[in-house]
Short mmCIF file of C-alpha atoms in Angstrom, two decimals:
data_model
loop_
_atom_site.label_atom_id
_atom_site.label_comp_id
_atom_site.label_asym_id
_atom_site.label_seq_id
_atom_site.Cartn_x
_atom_site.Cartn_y
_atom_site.Cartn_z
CA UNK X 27 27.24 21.20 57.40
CA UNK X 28 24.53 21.33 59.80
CA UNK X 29 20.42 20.27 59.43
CA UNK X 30 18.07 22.14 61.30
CA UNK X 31 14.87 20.04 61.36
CA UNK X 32 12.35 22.57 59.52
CA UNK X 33 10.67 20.75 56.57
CA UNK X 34 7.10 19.99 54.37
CA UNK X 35 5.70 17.39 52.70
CA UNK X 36 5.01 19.00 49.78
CA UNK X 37 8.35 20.77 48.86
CA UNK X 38 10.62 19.15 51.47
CA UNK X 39 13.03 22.48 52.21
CA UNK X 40 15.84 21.96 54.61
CA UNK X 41 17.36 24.87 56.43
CA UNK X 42 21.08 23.87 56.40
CA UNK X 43 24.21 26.05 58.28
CA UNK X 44 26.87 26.13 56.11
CA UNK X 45 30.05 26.21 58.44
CA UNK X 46 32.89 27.35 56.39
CA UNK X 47 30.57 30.46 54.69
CA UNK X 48 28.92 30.83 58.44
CA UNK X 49 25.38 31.32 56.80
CA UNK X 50 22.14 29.62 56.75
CA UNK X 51 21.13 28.26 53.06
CA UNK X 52 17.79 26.78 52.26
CA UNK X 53 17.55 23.84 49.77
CA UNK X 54 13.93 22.68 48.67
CA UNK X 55 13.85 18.96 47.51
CA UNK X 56 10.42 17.96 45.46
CA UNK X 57 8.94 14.93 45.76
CA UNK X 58 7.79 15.25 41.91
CA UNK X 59 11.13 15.24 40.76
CA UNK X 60 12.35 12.35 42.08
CA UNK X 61 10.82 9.00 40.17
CA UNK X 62 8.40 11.15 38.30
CA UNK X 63 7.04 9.72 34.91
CA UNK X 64 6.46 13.21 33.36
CA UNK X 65 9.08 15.81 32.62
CA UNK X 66 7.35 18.25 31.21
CA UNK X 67 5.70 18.68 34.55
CA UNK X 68 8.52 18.86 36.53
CA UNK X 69 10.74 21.56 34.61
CA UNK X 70 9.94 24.62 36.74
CA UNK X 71 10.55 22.38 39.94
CA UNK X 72 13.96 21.33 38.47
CA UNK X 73 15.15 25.00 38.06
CA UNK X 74 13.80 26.36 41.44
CA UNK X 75 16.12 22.96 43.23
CA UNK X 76 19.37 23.59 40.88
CA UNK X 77 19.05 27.21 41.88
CA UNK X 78 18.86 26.51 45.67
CA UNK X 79 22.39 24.00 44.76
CA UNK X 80 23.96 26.65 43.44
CA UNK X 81 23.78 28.42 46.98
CA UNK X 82 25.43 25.52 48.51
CA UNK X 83 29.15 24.48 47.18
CA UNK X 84 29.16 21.05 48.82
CA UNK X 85 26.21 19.69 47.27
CA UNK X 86 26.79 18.15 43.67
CA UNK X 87 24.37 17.45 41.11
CA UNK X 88 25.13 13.77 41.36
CA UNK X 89 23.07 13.52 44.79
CA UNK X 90 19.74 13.83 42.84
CA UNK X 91 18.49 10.71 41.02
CA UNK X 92 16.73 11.12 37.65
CA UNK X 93 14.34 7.38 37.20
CA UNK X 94 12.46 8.44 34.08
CA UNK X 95 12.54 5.82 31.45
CA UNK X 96 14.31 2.94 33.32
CA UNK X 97 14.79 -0.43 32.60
CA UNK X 98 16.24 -3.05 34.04
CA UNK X 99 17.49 -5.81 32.59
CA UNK X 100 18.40 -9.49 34.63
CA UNK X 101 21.45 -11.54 33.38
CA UNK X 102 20.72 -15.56 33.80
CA UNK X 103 23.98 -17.27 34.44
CA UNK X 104 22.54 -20.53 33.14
CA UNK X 105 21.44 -19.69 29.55
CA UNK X 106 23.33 -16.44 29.24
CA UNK X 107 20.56 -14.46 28.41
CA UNK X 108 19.02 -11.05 29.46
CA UNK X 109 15.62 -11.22 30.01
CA UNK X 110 13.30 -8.35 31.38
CA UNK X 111 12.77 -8.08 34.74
CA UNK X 112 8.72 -9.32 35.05
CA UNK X 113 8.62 -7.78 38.46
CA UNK X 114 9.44 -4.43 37.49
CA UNK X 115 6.88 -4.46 34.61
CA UNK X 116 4.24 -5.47 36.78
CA UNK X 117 4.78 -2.95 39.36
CA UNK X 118 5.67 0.03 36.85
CA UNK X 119 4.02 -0.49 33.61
CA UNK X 120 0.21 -0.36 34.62
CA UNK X 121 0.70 3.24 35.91
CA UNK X 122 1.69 4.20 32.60
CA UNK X 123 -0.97 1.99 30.93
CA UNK X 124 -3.55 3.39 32.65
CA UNK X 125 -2.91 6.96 31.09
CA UNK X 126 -3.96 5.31 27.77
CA UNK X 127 -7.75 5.31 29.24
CA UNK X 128 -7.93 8.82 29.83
CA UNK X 129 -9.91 9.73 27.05
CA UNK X 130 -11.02 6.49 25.88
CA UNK X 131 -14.91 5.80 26.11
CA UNK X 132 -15.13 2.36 28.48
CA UNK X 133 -18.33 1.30 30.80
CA UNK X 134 -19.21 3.62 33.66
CA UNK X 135 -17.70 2.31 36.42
CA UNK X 136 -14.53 0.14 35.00
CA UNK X 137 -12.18 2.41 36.68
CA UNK X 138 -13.67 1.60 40.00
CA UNK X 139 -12.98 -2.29 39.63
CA UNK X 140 -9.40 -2.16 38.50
CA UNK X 141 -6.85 -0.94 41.55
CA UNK X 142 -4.40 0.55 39.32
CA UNK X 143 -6.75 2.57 37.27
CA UNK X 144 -7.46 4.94 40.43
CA UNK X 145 -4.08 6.22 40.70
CA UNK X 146 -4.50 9.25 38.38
CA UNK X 147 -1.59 10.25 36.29
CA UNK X 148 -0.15 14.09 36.05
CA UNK X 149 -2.57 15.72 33.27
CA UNK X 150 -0.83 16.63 30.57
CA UNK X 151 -1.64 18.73 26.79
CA UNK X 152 -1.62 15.58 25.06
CA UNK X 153 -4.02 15.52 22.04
CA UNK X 154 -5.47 11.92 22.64
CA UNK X 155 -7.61 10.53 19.89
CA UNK X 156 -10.93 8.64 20.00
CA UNK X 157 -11.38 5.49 20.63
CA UNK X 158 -12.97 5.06 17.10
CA UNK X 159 -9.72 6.82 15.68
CA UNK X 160 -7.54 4.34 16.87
CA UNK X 161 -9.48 1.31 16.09
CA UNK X 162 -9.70 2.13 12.47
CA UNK X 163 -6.30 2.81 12.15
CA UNK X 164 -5.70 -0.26 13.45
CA UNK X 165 -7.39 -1.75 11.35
CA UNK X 166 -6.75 -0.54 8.49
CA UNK X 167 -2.73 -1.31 8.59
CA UNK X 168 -3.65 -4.70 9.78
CA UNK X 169 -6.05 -5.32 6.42
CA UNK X 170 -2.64 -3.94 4.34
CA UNK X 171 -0.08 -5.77 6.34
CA UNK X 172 1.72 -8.01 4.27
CA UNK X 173 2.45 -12.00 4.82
CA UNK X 174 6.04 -11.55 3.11
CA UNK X 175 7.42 -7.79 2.40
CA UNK X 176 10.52 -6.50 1.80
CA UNK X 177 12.17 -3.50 4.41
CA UNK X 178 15.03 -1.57 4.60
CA UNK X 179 15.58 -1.39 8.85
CA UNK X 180 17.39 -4.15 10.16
CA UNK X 181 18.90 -2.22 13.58
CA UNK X 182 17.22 -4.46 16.00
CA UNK X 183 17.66 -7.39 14.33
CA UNK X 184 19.63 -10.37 16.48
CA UNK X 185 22.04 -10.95 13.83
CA UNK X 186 22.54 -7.33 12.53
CA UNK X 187 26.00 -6.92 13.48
CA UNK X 188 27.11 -10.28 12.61
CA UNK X 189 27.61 -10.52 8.82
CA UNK X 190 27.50 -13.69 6.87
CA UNK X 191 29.78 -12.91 4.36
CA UNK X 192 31.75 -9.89 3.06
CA UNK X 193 31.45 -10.73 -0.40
CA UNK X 194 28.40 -13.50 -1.29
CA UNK X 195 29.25 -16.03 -4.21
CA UNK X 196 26.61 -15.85 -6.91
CA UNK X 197 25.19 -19.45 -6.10
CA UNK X 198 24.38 -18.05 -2.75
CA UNK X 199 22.51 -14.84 -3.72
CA UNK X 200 20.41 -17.29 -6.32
CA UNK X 201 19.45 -19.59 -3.48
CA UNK X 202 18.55 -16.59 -0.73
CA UNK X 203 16.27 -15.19 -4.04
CA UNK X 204 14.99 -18.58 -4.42
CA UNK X 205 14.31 -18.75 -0.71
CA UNK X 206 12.18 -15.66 -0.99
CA UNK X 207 10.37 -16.48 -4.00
CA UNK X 208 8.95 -20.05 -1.80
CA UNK X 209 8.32 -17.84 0.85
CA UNK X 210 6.09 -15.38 -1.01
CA UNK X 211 4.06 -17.80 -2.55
CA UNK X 212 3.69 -20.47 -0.66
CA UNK X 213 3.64 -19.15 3.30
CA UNK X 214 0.27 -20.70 5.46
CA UNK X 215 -1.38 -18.10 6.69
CA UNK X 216 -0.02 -18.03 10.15
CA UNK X 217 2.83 -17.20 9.24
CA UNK X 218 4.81 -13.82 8.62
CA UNK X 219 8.25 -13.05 6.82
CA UNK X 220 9.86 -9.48 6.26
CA UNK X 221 13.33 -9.92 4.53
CA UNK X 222 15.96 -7.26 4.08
CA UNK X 223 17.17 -5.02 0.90
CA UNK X 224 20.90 -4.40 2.03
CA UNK X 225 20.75 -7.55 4.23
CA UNK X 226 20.05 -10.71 2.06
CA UNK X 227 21.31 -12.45 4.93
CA UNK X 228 18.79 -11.83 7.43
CA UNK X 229 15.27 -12.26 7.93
CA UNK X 230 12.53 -12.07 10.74
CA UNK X 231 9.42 -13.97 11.06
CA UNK X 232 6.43 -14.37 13.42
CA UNK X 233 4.46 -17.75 14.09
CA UNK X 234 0.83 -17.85 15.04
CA UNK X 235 0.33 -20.31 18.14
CA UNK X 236 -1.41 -23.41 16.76
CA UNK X 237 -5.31 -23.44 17.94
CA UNK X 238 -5.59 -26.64 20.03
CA UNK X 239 -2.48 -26.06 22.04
CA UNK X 240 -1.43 -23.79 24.90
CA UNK X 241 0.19 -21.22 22.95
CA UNK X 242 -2.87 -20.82 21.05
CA UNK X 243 -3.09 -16.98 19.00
CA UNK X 244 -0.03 -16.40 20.79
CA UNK X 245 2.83 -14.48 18.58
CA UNK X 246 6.09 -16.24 18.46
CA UNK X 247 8.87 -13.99 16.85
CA UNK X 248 12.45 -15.72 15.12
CA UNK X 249 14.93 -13.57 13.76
CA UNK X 250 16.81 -15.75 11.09
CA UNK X 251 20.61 -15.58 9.51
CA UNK X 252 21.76 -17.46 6.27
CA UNK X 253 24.93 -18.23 6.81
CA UNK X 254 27.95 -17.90 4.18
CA UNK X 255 27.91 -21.11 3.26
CA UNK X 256 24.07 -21.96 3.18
CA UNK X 257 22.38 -24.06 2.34
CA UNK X 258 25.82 -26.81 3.05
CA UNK X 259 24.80 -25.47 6.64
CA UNK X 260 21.00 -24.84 7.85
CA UNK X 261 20.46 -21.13 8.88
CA UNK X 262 20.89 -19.66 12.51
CA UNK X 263 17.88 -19.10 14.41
CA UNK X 264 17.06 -16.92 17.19
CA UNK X 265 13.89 -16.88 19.26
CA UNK X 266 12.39 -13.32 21.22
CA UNK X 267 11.61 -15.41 24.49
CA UNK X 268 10.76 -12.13 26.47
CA UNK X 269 12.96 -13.75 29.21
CA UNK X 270 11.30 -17.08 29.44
CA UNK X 271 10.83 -20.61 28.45
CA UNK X 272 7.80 -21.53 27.39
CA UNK X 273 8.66 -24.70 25.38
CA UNK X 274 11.36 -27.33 25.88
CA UNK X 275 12.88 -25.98 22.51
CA UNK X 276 12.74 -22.73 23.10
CA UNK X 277 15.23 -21.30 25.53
CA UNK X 278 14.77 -18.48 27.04
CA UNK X 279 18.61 -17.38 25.60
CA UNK X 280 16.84 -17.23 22.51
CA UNK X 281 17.87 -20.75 20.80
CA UNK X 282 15.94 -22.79 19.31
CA UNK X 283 16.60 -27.27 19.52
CA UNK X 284 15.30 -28.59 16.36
CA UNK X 285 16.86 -31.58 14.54
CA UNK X 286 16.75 -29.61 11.11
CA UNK X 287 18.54 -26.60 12.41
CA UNK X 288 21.33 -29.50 13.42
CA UNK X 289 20.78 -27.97 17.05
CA UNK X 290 19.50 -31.49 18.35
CA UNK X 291 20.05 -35.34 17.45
CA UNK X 292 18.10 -36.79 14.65
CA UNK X 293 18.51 -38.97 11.62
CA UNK X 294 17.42 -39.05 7.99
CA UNK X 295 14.68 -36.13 6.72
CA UNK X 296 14.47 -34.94 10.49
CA UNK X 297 18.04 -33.48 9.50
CA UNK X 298 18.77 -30.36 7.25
CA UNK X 299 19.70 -31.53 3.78
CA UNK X 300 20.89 -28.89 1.66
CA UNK X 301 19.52 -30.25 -1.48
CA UNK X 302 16.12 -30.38 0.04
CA UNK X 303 15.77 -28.01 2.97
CA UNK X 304 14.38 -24.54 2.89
CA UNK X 305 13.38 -21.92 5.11
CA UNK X 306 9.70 -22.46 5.00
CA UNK X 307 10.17 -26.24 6.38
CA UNK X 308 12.01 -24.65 9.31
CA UNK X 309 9.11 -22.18 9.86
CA UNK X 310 6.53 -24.53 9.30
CA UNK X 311 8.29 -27.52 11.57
CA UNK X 312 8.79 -24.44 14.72
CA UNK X 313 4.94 -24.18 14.34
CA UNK X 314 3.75 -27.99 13.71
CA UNK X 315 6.84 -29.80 16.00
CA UNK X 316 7.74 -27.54 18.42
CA UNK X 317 4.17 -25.40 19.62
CA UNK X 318 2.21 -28.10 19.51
CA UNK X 319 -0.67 -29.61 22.18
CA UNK X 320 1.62 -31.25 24.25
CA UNK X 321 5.01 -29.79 24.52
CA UNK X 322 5.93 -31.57 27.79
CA UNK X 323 7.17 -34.97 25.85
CA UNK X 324 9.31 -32.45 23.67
CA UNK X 325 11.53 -32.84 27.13
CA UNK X 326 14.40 -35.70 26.34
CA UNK X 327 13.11 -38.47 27.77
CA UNK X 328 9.61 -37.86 28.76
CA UNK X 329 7.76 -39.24 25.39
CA UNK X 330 8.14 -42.60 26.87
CA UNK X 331 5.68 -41.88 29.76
CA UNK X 332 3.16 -40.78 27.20
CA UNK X 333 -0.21 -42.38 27.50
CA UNK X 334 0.21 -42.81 31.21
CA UNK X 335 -1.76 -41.64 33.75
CA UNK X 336 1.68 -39.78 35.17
CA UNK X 337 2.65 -38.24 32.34
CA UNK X 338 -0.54 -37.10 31.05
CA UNK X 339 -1.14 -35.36 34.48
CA UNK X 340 2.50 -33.89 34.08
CA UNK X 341 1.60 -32.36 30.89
CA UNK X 342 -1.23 -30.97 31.94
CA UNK X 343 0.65 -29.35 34.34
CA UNK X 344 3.14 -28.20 31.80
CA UNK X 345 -0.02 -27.27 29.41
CA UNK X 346 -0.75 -24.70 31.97
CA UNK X 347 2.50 -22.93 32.71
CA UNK X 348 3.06 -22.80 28.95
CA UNK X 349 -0.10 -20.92 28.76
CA UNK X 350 0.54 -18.14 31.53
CA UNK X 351 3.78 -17.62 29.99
CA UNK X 352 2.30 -17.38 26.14
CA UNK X 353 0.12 -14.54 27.99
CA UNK X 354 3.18 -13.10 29.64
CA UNK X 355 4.42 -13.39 25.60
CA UNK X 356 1.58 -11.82 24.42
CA UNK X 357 2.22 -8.92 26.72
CA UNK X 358 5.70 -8.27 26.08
CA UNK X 359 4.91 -8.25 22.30
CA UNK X 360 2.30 -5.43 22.89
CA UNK X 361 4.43 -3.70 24.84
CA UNK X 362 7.80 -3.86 23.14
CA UNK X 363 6.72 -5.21 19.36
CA UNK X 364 9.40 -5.81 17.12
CA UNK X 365 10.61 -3.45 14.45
CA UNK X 366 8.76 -3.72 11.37
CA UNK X 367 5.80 -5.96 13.16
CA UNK X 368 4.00 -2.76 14.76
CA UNK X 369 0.89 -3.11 13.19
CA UNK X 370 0.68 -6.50 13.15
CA UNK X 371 1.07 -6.76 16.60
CA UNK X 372 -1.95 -4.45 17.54
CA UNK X 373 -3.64 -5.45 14.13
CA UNK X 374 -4.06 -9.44 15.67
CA UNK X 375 -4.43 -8.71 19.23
CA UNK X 376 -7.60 -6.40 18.09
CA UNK X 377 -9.10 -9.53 16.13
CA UNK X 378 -7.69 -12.61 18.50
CA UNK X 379 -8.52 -10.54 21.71
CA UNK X 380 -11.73 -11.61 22.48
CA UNK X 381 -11.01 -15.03 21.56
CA UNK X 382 -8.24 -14.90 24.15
CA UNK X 383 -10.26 -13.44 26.90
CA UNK X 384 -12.91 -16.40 26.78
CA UNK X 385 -10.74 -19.13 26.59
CA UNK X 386 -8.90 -17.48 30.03
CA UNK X 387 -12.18 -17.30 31.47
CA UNK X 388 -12.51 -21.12 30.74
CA UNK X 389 -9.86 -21.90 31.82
CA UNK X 390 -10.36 -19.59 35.19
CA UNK X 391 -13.51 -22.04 35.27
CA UNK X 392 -11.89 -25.74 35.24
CA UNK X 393 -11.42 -26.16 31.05
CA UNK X 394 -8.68 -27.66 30.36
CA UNK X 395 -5.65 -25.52 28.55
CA UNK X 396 -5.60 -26.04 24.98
CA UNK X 397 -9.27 -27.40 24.98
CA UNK X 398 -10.76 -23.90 23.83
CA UNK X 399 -11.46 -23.62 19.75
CA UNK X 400 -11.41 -20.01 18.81
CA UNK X 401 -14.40 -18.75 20.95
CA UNK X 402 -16.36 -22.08 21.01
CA UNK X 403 -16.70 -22.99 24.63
CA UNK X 404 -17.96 -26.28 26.03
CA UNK X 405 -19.76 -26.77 28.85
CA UNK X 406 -17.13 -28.08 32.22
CA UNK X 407 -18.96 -31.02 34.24
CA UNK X 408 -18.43 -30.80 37.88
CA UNK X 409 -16.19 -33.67 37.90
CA UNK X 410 -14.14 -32.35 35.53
CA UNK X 411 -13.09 -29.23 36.98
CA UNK X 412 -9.95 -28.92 38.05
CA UNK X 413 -9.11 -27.48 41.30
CA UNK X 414 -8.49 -23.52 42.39
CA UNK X 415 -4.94 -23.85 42.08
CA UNK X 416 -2.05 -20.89 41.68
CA UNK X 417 -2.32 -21.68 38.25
CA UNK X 418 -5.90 -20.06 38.19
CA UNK X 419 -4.74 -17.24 40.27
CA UNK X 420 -1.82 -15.93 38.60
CA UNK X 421 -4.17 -16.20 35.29
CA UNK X 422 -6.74 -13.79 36.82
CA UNK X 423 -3.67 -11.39 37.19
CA UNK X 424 -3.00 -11.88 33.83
CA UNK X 425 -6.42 -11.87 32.22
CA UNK X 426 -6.72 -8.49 34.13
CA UNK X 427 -3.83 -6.80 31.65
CA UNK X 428 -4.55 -8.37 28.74
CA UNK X 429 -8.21 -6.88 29.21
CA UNK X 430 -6.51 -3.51 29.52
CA UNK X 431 -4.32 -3.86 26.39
CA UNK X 432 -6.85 -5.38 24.42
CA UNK X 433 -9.17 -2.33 25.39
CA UNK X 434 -7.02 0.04 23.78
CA UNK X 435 -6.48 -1.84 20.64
CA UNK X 436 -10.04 -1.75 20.32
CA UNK X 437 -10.66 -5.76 20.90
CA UNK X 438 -14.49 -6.57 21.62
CA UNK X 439 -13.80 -6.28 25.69
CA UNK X 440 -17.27 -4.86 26.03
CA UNK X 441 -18.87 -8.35 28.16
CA UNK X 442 -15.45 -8.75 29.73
CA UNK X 443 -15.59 -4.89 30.99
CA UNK X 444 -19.02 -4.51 31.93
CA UNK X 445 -18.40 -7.67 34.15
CA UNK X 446 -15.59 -5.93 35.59
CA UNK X 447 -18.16 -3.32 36.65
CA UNK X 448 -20.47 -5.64 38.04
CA UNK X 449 -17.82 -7.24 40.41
CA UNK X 450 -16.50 -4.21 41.65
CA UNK X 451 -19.92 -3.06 42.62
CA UNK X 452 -20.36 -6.41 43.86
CA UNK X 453 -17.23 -6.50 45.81
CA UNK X 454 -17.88 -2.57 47.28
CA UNK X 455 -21.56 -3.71 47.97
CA UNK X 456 -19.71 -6.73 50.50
CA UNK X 457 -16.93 -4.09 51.74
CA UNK X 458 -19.65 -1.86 52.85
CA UNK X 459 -21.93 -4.71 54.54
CA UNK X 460 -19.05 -5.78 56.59
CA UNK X 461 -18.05 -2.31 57.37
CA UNK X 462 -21.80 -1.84 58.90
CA UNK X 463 -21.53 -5.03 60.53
CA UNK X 464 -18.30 -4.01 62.58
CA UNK X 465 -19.76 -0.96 63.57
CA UNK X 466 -22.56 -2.57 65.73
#
């Protein structure tokens, strides 16, 4: 086969010489059809290139590479887990994020301060609603969303194809009821349980992040499994890490090391005791004991340097990491929420948003992590700033898509927006200066 060098940008066409069949055949290649995010657009294009194949035999269908709807998932050799690939959401996902604020009614100007919003998306006959429409119904299934609820879909469930037992003894289907009967009365208010009709076995539940601590109205997801001997054995306990580790006890393979799951050393009540152990303690322990204000002495060995200069600064430190990665949680759950958890999921980040933005910006501005109270923010002294670190840096990233995703929940971004606006113009205003200025 011989390439004659005759091609365009637009519709890349390639005169080729076809030895055997001693003829010239053209084959057009679009650029819209490779890595494209919308098929619909891209039909007609499709045809008009499998039409030009079928005019030349040694080309096969297998040389043209299809990208919609890819993901990639990374396989850690340490923990055995697969996590999602951070990079790849960062570069892919705000092109398809920003379609969401076609139609929606933001600030004048917004677009022009966030990079990613100028990179226009195909237009396509989708019948967006209002930004009113969407907030209501928001927040209306939030208002109705149960604290413990009974469902039928357990298909992405951790433990779904793992059964406890074939054929459950009476004792244990009176303890699992009795289970869900504490549950349903007596859950705090931070915390979330759906259990299943045809799976008495399995249960999922969602934790609140503590206020005072870096994971503050963060969402912390645990898919649960009684096993066939419970309660002689505690139950088995996975966590949704998202692909990280944001606490010394929670892995980013999904376990979880707590003493009354018997998946750490302890002694006496800090064990599971199956005359006295239930399901709520292990909910309520995850969220007291394991997210709590300083997670860095949850490391083996590291309590004893608490109340030292050292290992204050090193959880500080650790405070901080744990809260870019409770944002990099709080994404993931937005993005990918749990079956089941939907509404909740935009129902919280639409009340908790704002509360999150500020205590970002605080942080952006020298607070310490974990200091912020809901949206009560004190004033930083000079000397108590801390530096501009990457810490602060990688936040700004951060607070950037969580402003986006917020947005289209219908959070109250309005302050955090209209800033936006004023530091783009800002930041054009300086662009344009310096432009003059190199010109004379």
């Amino acid at each position: 086969m011989i390439i004659s060098e005759s091609t365009d940008y637009k519709n890349k066409q390639t005169v080729e010489y076809d030895v055997d069949r001693e003829k010239e055949v053209k084959v057009v290649y679009s650029n819209d059809l490779i890595g494209s995010s919308s098929n619909s657009s891209n039909l007609g294009v499709q045809n008009d290139v499998l039409m030009n194949i079928a005019e030349c035999s040694d080309l096969e269908l297998e040389d043209f590479t299809y990208l919609d709807g890819v993901e990639e998932y990374v396989y850690d050799e340490d923990d055995g887990d697969y996590g999602y690939d951070t990079e790849l959401i960062d570069i892919d996902y705000p092109y398809n994020l920003a379609a969401k604020f076609d139609d929606l009614d933001l600030p004048p100007g917004v677009e022009a301060s966030v990079p990613w919003l100028q990179k226009s998306e195909p237009k396509m006959p989708i019948d967006f609603k209002s930004r009113a429409q969407i907030e209501d119904e928001i927040e209306t299934k939030f208002k109705l969303f149960k604290q413990f609820d009974t469902v039928e879909d357990y298909s992405d469930h951790y433990y779904a194809n793992s059964s406890a037992s074939n054929k459950p003894s009476k004792d244990w289907t009176k303890r699992i009821q009795h289970e869900w009967e504490v549950l349903g009365k007596d859950l705090p208010e931070t915390i979330f349980v759906r259990v299943y009709e045809d799976r008495m076995d399995l249960l999922r539940a969602v934790v609140i992040g503590p206020a005072g601590t870096p994971y503050h109205d963060g969402l912390f997801f645990f898919d649960i499994q009684f096993p066939s001997n419970y309660p002689r054995s505690p139950p088995f306990v996975h966590y949704h890490s998202g692909g990280v580790r944001l606490n010394p006890n929670l892995y980013a393979c999904g376990k979880v090391c707590l003493s009354l799951l018997n998946t750490w050393i302890g002694s006496g009540c800090e064990m599971w005791n199956p005359s006295n152990s239930t399901m709520l303690q292990v909910l309520v322990s995850i969220q007291a004991l394991v997210l709590n204000s300083k997670p860095y002495f949850n490391e083996p060995g590291y309590s004893e340097t608490a109340n030292t200069p050292r290992g204050e600064r090193n959880s500080l430190a650790y405070n901080e990491e744990a809260f870019l990665l409770s944002c990099k949680t709080m994404l993931y759950s937005l993005r990918k929420p749990l079956k089941h958890f939907e509404d909740f999921v935009a129902g919280h980040f639409r009340k908790q948003g704002h509360v999150i933005l500020v205590a970002c910006r605080a942080y952006m501005g020298g607070a310490q992590v974990g200091s912020i109270i809901k949206d009560e923010v004190h004033d930083v002294s000079e000397g108590d700033k801390t530096p501009v670190t990457e810490f602060k840096s990688r936040l700004k990233k951060l607070f950037d898509d969580l402003l986006m995703e917020f947005t289209v929940k219908g959070a109250d971004c309005d302050e955090f927006l209209a800033q936006k606006v004023k530091d783009g113009a800002a930041a054009a205003a300086a662009a344009k200066a310096c432009d003059t200025t190199l010109r004379l």
